[in-house]
Amino acid sequence: MEKLIIQGGKKLKGKVDINGFKNAAVAILPATVLAGDTCVIENLPCISDVNILSQILGNLGATIEKRDVNTLQINTKSIDSCFVDYEMAKDLRASYYFLGAALARFKKARVIYPGGCHIGSRPIDQHIKGFEALGAQVEIEHGIISVEAERLIGAEIYMDVVSVGATINVMMAATMAEGVTIIENAAKEPHVVDVANFLNCMGSKIRGAGTDTIKIQGVDKMKGCQHAVIPDQIEAGTYMIAAAATGGDVIVNNVIPKHLEAVTAKLREMGVKITEEGDALHVVASHPLKNVNIKTLVYPGFPTDLQQPMSSLLTVAKGTGIVTETIFEGRFKHVDELKRMGANMKVEGRVAVVEGVEGLMGAKVAASDLRAGAALVVAGLIAEGETEIENVHYIKRGYDRIYEKLQNLGAEIRKID
Ligand code: EPZ
């Protein structure tokens, strides 16, 4: 069992290069099934979710060539059906994207019910609503989701809940439907736009991605293409928060500043100096910082994926901070671990009240999910003494070479088996 050991109290200094966005990559890889041709996907992060998805594509019959550490060449011509079983994808949420892609190409797909981080109930009713609106029959038996359609006919679909996954999945399913599909109340996250750009590069006709109304004109066939994944704004935001948490001076490179506006605004409100330098953000902080209120919202609001790392920063900011998690009802599992490190926090339902303390103390803690793991890394960087973090496999799902990157920034961090 791998563990992370951090000696806290070191200011982070230097430059960190941000990789491609996990949540875009985990949709784009299944989307290559639509091409039935060769796609080259660049700027992929080296994370376990990407490795698992490329294994699944291989198991389905795709031929995959690793062009370089961040580039895969994927030919899905020889895939003729799609069954993603438990062994392949039990820990992976994004396996459900194979449903939309295979339904569009084969009019049939079977995928195990999605796994992923335990941050709430995470239903998939909106995915199912979209598939059924297009004419598919959906069944869930023995933990397997089966979708099948004689024909897929374009439809008007109103999403009851703004859902990134459902928006992307239904968008993929509609690419080769007959006629026009309109998705109303669609998610507007940057990775929804990135996936739409990739689908259009393969020949689909999608307009409006990034707004709450997406229009998809069905096409007969798709083809292979080359696409570079957008930078990971959640990875970038995590390093910005870590820089602020250690009173450091860090250049976060390879970002799209616009995608980080909510995080930048909140950190500035705390007294962190952030300047935009091309496709980099320069973060300079000195303690003490001022506490703030955080409310997670769909894009362009404050991202739920940074609520946990941000909570760690608030534990040592002056005053009281109120954290309201409006997206996932179970996303405060990191709080108990932070309290073991001396944080003064209280959770009532979807709200956590944080009273800033002088400092945190190193302790043995365990990650419960990917971003809780990131929160514990930030807390370990802040804490006096040694912090030992268990369940590091969660962190490796979404952060490419996090220890090396933090070591390069001056953190005293190492991995032990
Ligand atoms: C994606 O999850 C991301 N995961 C999550 O990142 C991210 O937190 C989330 O979007 C929100 O931005 C991937 O992209 C693989 P949603 P997803 O559907 O698609 C409810 C990380 O840390 N909902 O936008 O599952 C749902 O319960 C991960 O990188 C329904 O009710 O999120 C939630 O309350 C964690 N019915 C809200 O919508 C549905 O059919 C938003 O969920 C679908 C969702």
Coordinates of C-alpha atoms and ligand atoms in Angstrom, one line a residue:
M1 CA 0.0 0.0 0.0
E2 CA 1.6 3.3 -1.1
K3 CA 1.8 6.2 1.3
L4 CA 2.8 9.8 1.0
I5 CA 5.1 11.3 3.6
I6 CA 5.2 15.1 3.8
Q7 CA 7.4 17.3 6.1
G8 CA 5.3 20.5 6.1
G9 CA 6.2 24.1 6.5
K10 CA 8.2 24.6 3.3
K11 CA 7.3 27.5 1.0
L12 CA 6.6 26.3 -2.6
K13 CA 8.7 28.2 -5.1
G14 CA 9.3 27.8 -8.8
K15 CA 7.3 26.7 -11.9
V16 CA 4.9 23.8 -12.4
D17 CA 3.6 22.7 -15.8
I18 CA 0.0 21.6 -15.8
N19 CA -1.1 18.5 -17.8
G20 CA -4.2 17.8 -19.8
F21 CA -7.6 17.7 -18.1
K22 CA -8.5 14.4 -16.6
N23 CA -12.3 15.1 -16.9
A24 CA -11.9 15.9 -20.6
A25 CA -9.6 13.0 -21.3
V26 CA -11.9 10.4 -19.7
A27 CA -14.7 11.4 -22.1
I28 CA -12.5 11.9 -25.2
L29 CA -10.9 8.4 -25.0
P30 CA -14.3 6.6 -25.1
A31 CA -15.5 9.0 -27.8
T32 CA -12.8 7.6 -30.1
V33 CA -15.2 4.6 -30.6
L34 CA -17.4 6.9 -32.7
A35 CA -14.6 7.3 -35.3
G36 CA -14.2 3.7 -36.4
D37 CA -10.9 5.1 -37.6
T38 CA -7.5 6.3 -36.2
C39 CA -7.5 9.2 -33.7
V40 CA -4.4 10.8 -32.2
I41 CA -5.0 12.3 -28.8
E42 CA -2.3 14.6 -27.4
N43 CA -1.7 16.2 -24.0
L44 CA -3.2 13.2 -22.1
P45 CA -2.2 13.2 -18.4
C46 CA -0.3 10.2 -17.1
I47 CA -3.0 9.1 -14.6
S48 CA -4.5 5.7 -13.7
D49 CA -8.0 6.7 -15.2
V50 CA -6.4 7.2 -18.6
N51 CA -4.5 3.9 -18.3
I52 CA -7.6 2.0 -17.5
L53 CA -9.6 3.6 -20.3
S54 CA -6.9 2.7 -22.9
Q55 CA -6.9 -0.8 -21.5
I56 CA -10.7 -1.0 -22.0
L57 CA -10.4 0.3 -25.5
G58 CA -7.8 -2.4 -26.2
N59 CA -10.1 -5.1 -24.7
L60 CA -12.9 -3.9 -27.0
G61 CA -10.6 -4.5 -30.0
A62 CA -9.0 -1.1 -30.6
T63 CA -5.3 -1.0 -31.6
I64 CA -3.4 1.5 -29.5
E65 CA 0.1 2.9 -29.9
K66 CA 1.8 5.2 -27.4
R67 CA 3.3 7.9 -29.6
D68 CA 4.9 9.5 -26.5
V69 CA 4.2 9.8 -22.7
N70 CA 1.2 12.1 -23.3
T71 CA 0.1 11.0 -26.8
L72 CA -2.0 7.9 -27.8
Q73 CA -2.8 6.8 -31.4
I74 CA -6.1 4.8 -31.2
N75 CA -7.7 2.9 -34.1
T76 CA -11.2 1.8 -33.2
K77 CA -12.0 0.5 -36.7
S78 CA -12.0 -3.2 -35.6
I79 CA -14.3 -2.6 -32.6
D80 CA -17.7 -4.1 -33.5
S81 CA -19.5 -4.1 -30.2
C82 CA -19.2 -2.8 -26.7
F83 CA -19.4 -4.7 -23.4
V84 CA -17.5 -3.0 -20.5
D85 CA -17.5 -5.5 -17.6
Y86 CA -16.9 -5.2 -13.9
E87 CA -13.3 -6.3 -13.9
M88 CA -12.4 -3.6 -16.5
A89 CA -14.1 -0.6 -14.9
K90 CA -15.2 -1.2 -11.3
D91 CA -13.5 1.9 -10.0
L92 CA -14.1 4.2 -12.9
R93 CA -16.9 6.6 -13.2
A94 CA -16.1 7.6 -16.8
S95 CA -16.8 4.1 -18.1
Y96 CA -20.4 5.3 -18.6
Y97 CA -19.2 7.4 -21.6
F98 CA -18.9 4.1 -23.6
L99 CA -22.7 4.0 -23.5
G100 CA -23.2 7.2 -25.5
A101 CA -20.4 6.5 -27.9
A102 CA -21.3 2.8 -28.6
L103 CA -25.0 3.5 -28.7
A104 CA -24.3 6.1 -31.5
R105 CA -22.1 3.8 -33.5
F106 CA -23.5 0.3 -32.8
K107 CA -27.0 1.2 -31.6
K108 CA -26.2 -1.1 -28.6
A109 CA -23.9 -1.1 -25.6
R110 CA -23.5 -2.7 -22.2
V111 CA -21.5 -1.1 -19.4
I112 CA -21.2 -1.9 -15.7
Y113 CA -22.9 0.6 -13.4
P114 CA -20.3 3.4 -12.9
G115 CA -18.0 3.5 -9.9
G116 CA -15.9 6.5 -9.0
C117 CA -15.3 8.8 -6.0
H118 CA -17.8 8.3 -3.1
I119 CA -18.9 11.9 -2.9
G120 CA -22.7 11.4 -3.0
S121 CA -25.4 9.3 -4.6
R122 CA -24.4 10.3 -8.2
P123 CA -27.5 8.9 -10.0
I124 CA -27.4 8.6 -13.8
D125 CA -31.1 9.3 -14.4
Q126 CA -30.4 12.2 -16.8
H127 CA -28.1 10.1 -18.9
I128 CA -30.9 7.5 -19.2
K129 CA -33.5 10.3 -19.9
G130 CA -31.4 11.5 -22.8
F131 CA -30.8 8.0 -24.3
E132 CA -34.6 7.2 -24.0
A133 CA -35.5 10.5 -25.6
L134 CA -33.4 9.5 -28.6
G135 CA -35.3 6.2 -28.9
A136 CA -33.1 3.8 -27.0
Q137 CA -34.4 1.2 -24.5
V138 CA -32.4 1.2 -21.3
E139 CA -32.2 -1.6 -18.8
I140 CA -30.2 -2.0 -15.6
E141 CA -29.9 -5.5 -14.4
H142 CA -27.3 -7.1 -12.1
G143 CA -25.3 -3.9 -12.1
I144 CA -25.1 -3.7 -15.9
I145 CA -26.6 -0.9 -17.9
S146 CA -27.8 -2.1 -21.3
V147 CA -28.8 0.4 -24.0
E148 CA -30.2 -0.6 -27.4
A149 CA -32.1 1.2 -30.2
E150 CA -33.6 0.2 -33.6
R151 CA -33.1 3.8 -34.7
L152 CA -31.8 7.0 -33.0
I153 CA -34.0 10.0 -33.8
G154 CA -33.0 13.5 -32.8
A155 CA -35.1 15.0 -29.9
E156 CA -35.4 18.0 -27.6
I157 CA -34.0 17.1 -24.2
Y158 CA -34.3 19.2 -21.1
M159 CA -31.9 18.3 -18.4
D160 CA -33.6 18.4 -15.0
V161 CA -30.2 18.7 -13.4
V162 CA -27.1 20.5 -14.9
S163 CA -24.9 17.4 -15.3
V164 CA -21.5 17.3 -17.0
G165 CA -21.6 13.6 -17.5
A166 CA -25.1 13.5 -18.9
T167 CA -24.5 16.5 -21.2
I168 CA -21.4 14.8 -22.7
N169 CA -23.0 11.3 -22.9
V170 CA -26.2 12.5 -24.6
M171 CA -24.2 14.7 -26.9
M172 CA -22.1 11.7 -28.0
A173 CA -25.2 9.5 -28.4
A174 CA -26.9 12.2 -30.6
T175 CA -23.9 12.6 -33.1
M176 CA -25.3 10.1 -35.6
A177 CA -29.0 10.2 -34.7
E178 CA -31.4 11.0 -37.6
G179 CA -32.2 14.8 -37.5
V180 CA -31.5 17.4 -34.9
T181 CA -31.1 17.0 -31.1
I182 CA -31.3 20.0 -28.7
I183 CA -30.0 19.7 -25.2
E184 CA -31.5 22.4 -22.9
N185 CA -30.0 23.2 -19.4
A186 CA -26.8 21.7 -20.6
A187 CA -23.5 21.8 -18.5
K188 CA -21.2 24.6 -19.7
E189 CA -17.9 23.4 -18.2
P190 CA -14.8 23.9 -20.4
H191 CA -14.4 20.1 -20.9
V192 CA -17.9 19.9 -22.3
V193 CA -16.6 22.4 -25.0
D194 CA -13.4 20.4 -25.4
V195 CA -15.3 17.2 -26.0
A196 CA -17.7 19.0 -28.5
N197 CA -14.6 20.3 -30.3
F198 CA -13.2 16.8 -30.5
L199 CA -16.5 15.4 -31.8
N200 CA -16.7 18.1 -34.5
C201 CA -13.1 17.4 -35.4
M202 CA -14.4 13.8 -36.1
G203 CA -17.1 15.1 -38.3
S204 CA -20.1 15.7 -36.0
K205 CA -22.1 18.9 -36.3
I206 CA -22.4 20.4 -32.7
R207 CA -23.2 24.0 -32.0
G208 CA -23.6 25.9 -28.7
A209 CA -21.3 23.8 -26.4
G210 CA -20.4 26.1 -23.5
T211 CA -23.9 27.6 -23.4
D212 CA -26.9 25.9 -21.8
T213 CA -28.4 25.0 -25.2
I214 CA -26.4 22.5 -27.4
K215 CA -27.7 21.7 -30.9
I216 CA -26.5 18.4 -32.5
Q217 CA -27.3 17.8 -36.2
G218 CA -26.9 14.0 -36.8
V219 CA -24.4 12.9 -39.4
D220 CA -24.1 9.5 -41.1
K221 CA -20.5 8.7 -40.3
M222 CA -17.5 10.0 -38.3
K223 CA -13.8 9.8 -39.0
G224 CA -10.5 9.9 -37.2
C225 CA -8.7 13.1 -36.3
Q226 CA -6.0 14.6 -34.1
H227 CA -6.9 16.5 -30.8
A228 CA -5.0 18.0 -27.9
V229 CA -6.8 17.9 -24.5
I230 CA -7.3 21.2 -22.8
P231 CA -5.3 22.0 -19.6
D232 CA -6.6 20.7 -16.3
Q233 CA -8.0 23.6 -14.5
I234 CA -8.6 21.5 -11.4
E235 CA -4.9 20.4 -11.3
A236 CA -3.9 24.0 -11.8
G237 CA -6.3 25.3 -9.1
T238 CA -4.8 22.7 -6.7
Y239 CA -1.3 24.0 -7.2
M240 CA -2.5 27.6 -6.9
I241 CA -4.1 26.7 -3.5
A242 CA -0.9 24.8 -2.4
A243 CA 1.2 27.9 -3.3
A244 CA -1.1 30.1 -1.3
A245 CA -1.2 27.6 1.6
T246 CA 2.6 27.6 2.0
G247 CA 3.0 31.4 1.5
G248 CA 4.9 30.5 -1.7
D249 CA 5.8 32.1 -5.0
V250 CA 4.7 29.7 -7.9
I251 CA 4.2 30.1 -11.6
V252 CA 1.4 27.7 -12.7
N253 CA 2.2 27.2 -16.4
N254 CA 0.1 25.8 -19.3
V255 CA -3.3 27.0 -18.1
I256 CA -6.3 28.9 -19.7
P257 CA -6.7 31.7 -17.1
K258 CA -10.4 32.2 -18.1
H259 CA -11.1 28.6 -16.8
L260 CA -9.8 29.6 -13.4
E261 CA -11.5 32.9 -12.9
A262 CA -13.6 31.7 -9.9
V263 CA -10.6 30.3 -8.1
T264 CA -8.4 33.3 -8.9
A265 CA -11.1 35.7 -7.6
K266 CA -11.4 33.8 -4.3
L267 CA -7.7 33.5 -3.7
R268 CA -7.3 37.3 -4.4
E269 CA -10.2 37.9 -1.9
M270 CA -8.0 36.1 0.7
G271 CA -5.1 38.4 -0.1
V272 CA -3.1 36.2 -2.5
K273 CA -1.4 38.1 -5.3
I274 CA -2.2 36.5 -8.7
T275 CA -1.0 37.9 -12.0
E276 CA -1.7 36.6 -15.5
E277 CA 1.4 36.0 -17.6
G278 CA 0.3 34.6 -21.0
D279 CA -0.8 31.0 -20.4
A280 CA 0.6 31.1 -16.9
L281 CA -0.7 32.4 -13.5
H282 CA 1.9 33.7 -11.1
V283 CA 0.8 33.1 -7.5
V284 CA 2.5 34.9 -4.6
A285 CA 1.1 34.7 -1.0
S286 CA 2.2 35.8 2.4
H287 CA 0.5 34.7 5.6
P288 CA -1.8 35.3 7.3
L289 CA -4.5 35.2 4.7
K290 CA -8.1 36.3 5.2
N291 CA -10.8 33.7 5.5
V292 CA -13.6 33.7 2.8
N293 CA -16.9 32.0 2.0
I294 CA -17.0 29.4 -0.7
K295 CA -20.1 28.2 -2.5
T296 CA -19.6 25.5 -5.2
L297 CA -21.6 26.0 -8.3
V298 CA -21.7 24.7 -11.9
Y299 CA -19.3 26.5 -14.3
P300 CA -18.4 29.4 -14.2
G301 CA -19.0 29.3 -10.5
F302 CA -16.5 27.9 -7.9
P303 CA -15.8 24.3 -9.0
T304 CA -16.9 21.5 -6.6
D305 CA -13.6 19.7 -7.4
L306 CA -11.6 22.4 -5.6
Q307 CA -13.9 22.7 -2.6
Q308 CA -11.9 20.1 -0.7
P309 CA -8.3 21.5 -1.3
M310 CA -9.7 25.0 -0.7
S311 CA -11.1 23.9 2.7
S312 CA -7.6 23.0 3.7
L313 CA -6.4 26.5 3.0
L314 CA -9.3 28.1 4.9
T315 CA -8.3 26.1 8.1
V316 CA -5.3 28.5 8.6
A317 CA -6.8 31.7 7.3
K318 CA -7.7 34.5 9.7
G319 CA -11.4 34.6 10.7
T320 CA -14.3 32.4 9.8
G321 CA -15.0 30.8 6.4
I322 CA -18.3 29.1 5.3
V323 CA -18.1 26.4 2.7
T324 CA -21.3 25.4 1.0
E325 CA -21.2 22.3 -1.3
T326 CA -24.3 22.6 -3.6
I327 CA -23.3 19.9 -6.1
F328 CA -22.5 16.7 -4.2
E329 CA -24.1 15.9 -0.8
G330 CA -21.2 13.7 0.4
R331 CA -18.1 15.8 -0.3
F332 CA -17.0 16.6 3.3
K333 CA -15.2 13.3 4.1
H334 CA -11.9 15.1 4.3
V335 CA -13.1 17.3 7.3
D336 CA -12.6 14.6 9.9
E337 CA -9.0 14.1 8.7
L338 CA -8.3 17.8 8.7
K339 CA -9.6 18.0 12.3
R340 CA -7.1 15.3 13.3
M341 CA -4.5 17.8 12.1
G342 CA -5.9 20.5 14.3
A343 CA -8.4 22.2 12.0
N344 CA -11.4 23.8 13.7
M345 CA -14.3 22.8 11.4
K346 CA -17.9 21.9 11.8
V347 CA -20.2 20.3 9.2
E348 CA -23.9 20.7 9.1
G349 CA -25.4 19.0 6.0
R350 CA -24.0 20.8 3.0
V351 CA -22.3 23.5 5.0
A352 CA -18.9 23.4 6.7
V353 CA -17.9 26.3 9.1
V354 CA -14.2 26.8 9.3
E355 CA -12.6 28.8 12.2
G356 CA -9.0 29.7 11.2
V357 CA -6.3 28.4 13.5
E358 CA -2.7 29.4 14.0
G359 CA -1.4 26.2 12.2
L360 CA -1.9 22.5 11.6
M361 CA 0.0 19.6 13.0
G362 CA 1.2 16.6 11.0
A363 CA -0.7 13.4 11.5
K364 CA -1.5 10.0 10.0
V365 CA -4.5 10.5 7.7
A366 CA -6.3 8.7 4.9
A367 CA -7.7 9.9 1.6
S368 CA -11.4 8.9 1.0
D369 CA -11.6 10.1 -2.6
L370 CA -9.5 11.9 -5.2
R371 CA -10.0 15.5 -4.2
A372 CA -10.0 14.7 -0.5
G373 CA -6.5 13.3 -1.1
A374 CA -5.5 16.6 -2.7
A375 CA -6.9 18.4 0.4
L376 CA -4.8 16.3 2.7
V377 CA -1.7 17.0 0.5
V378 CA -2.4 20.7 0.9
A379 CA -2.9 20.3 4.7
G380 CA 0.4 18.2 4.9
L381 CA 2.3 21.0 3.1
I382 CA 0.9 23.5 5.7
A383 CA 1.3 21.4 8.8
E384 CA 4.2 21.5 11.3
G385 CA 5.9 18.1 11.3
E386 CA 5.3 14.9 9.4
T387 CA 2.0 13.9 7.7
E388 CA 1.5 10.4 6.4
I389 CA -1.3 10.0 3.8
E390 CA -2.8 6.6 3.1
N391 CA -5.0 5.5 0.1
V392 CA -2.7 7.4 -2.3
H393 CA -4.2 5.4 -5.2
Y394 CA -7.1 7.9 -5.1
I395 CA -4.7 10.8 -5.8
K396 CA -3.0 9.0 -8.6
R397 CA -6.3 8.8 -10.4
G398 CA -6.3 12.5 -11.1
Y399 CA -2.9 14.1 -10.5
D400 CA 0.0 13.4 -12.9
R401 CA 3.3 13.0 -11.1
I402 CA 2.1 15.1 -8.1
Y403 CA 5.0 14.1 -5.8
E404 CA 7.7 15.0 -8.4
K405 CA 6.0 18.3 -9.2
L406 CA 5.8 19.2 -5.5
Q407 CA 9.4 18.1 -4.9
N408 CA 10.5 20.4 -7.8
L409 CA 8.7 23.2 -6.0
G410 CA 10.6 22.6 -2.8
A411 CA 8.2 20.5 -0.9
E412 CA 9.7 17.8 1.3
I413 CA 7.5 14.9 0.1
R414 CA 8.2 11.3 -0.6
K415 CA 6.3 8.1 -1.4
I416 CA 6.8 4.9 0.5
D417 CA 5.4 1.4 -0.2
Ligands
EPZ1 C1 -18.1 15.1 -13.4 O1 -18.8 14.2 -12.6 C2 -16.6 15.0 -12.9 N1 -16.2 13.6 -13.2 C3 -16.5 15.3 -11.4 O2 -15.1 15.3 -11.1 C4 -17.1 16.7 -11.2 O3 -17.1 16.9 -9.8 C5 -18.5 16.8 -11.7 O4 -18.5 16.5 -13.1 C6 -19.1 18.2 -11.6 O5 -18.2 19.1 -12.3 C7 -15.8 13.3 -14.5 O6 -15.9 14.1 -15.4 C8 -15.3 11.9 -14.7 P1 -22.4 15.7 -12.8 P2 -20.3 13.8 -13.1 O7 -23.2 14.7 -13.6 O8 -20.5 14.0 -14.5 C9 -26.4 15.1 -10.3 C10 -13.2 14.8 -9.9 O9 -12.9 15.0 -8.8 N2 -26.8 14.2 -11.3 O10 -22.1 17.0 -13.3 O11 -20.7 12.5 -12.4 C11 -25.2 14.6 -9.5 O12 -25.6 13.7 -8.4 C12 -14.6 14.3 -10.2 O13 -12.5 15.0 -10.9 C13 -28.1 13.6 -11.3 O14 -28.9 13.9 -10.4 O15 -21.1 15.0 -12.3 C14 -24.6 15.8 -8.9 O16 -25.3 16.2 -7.8 C15 -15.5 14.1 -9.0 N3 -28.5 12.8 -12.3 C16 -24.9 16.8 -10.0 O17 -25.9 16.3 -10.9 C17 -27.6 12.5 -13.4 O18 -28.0 11.7 -14.3 C18 -23.6 17.1 -10.9 O19 -23.2 15.9 -11.4 C19 -26.3 13.0 -13.4 C20 -25.9 13.8 -12.3

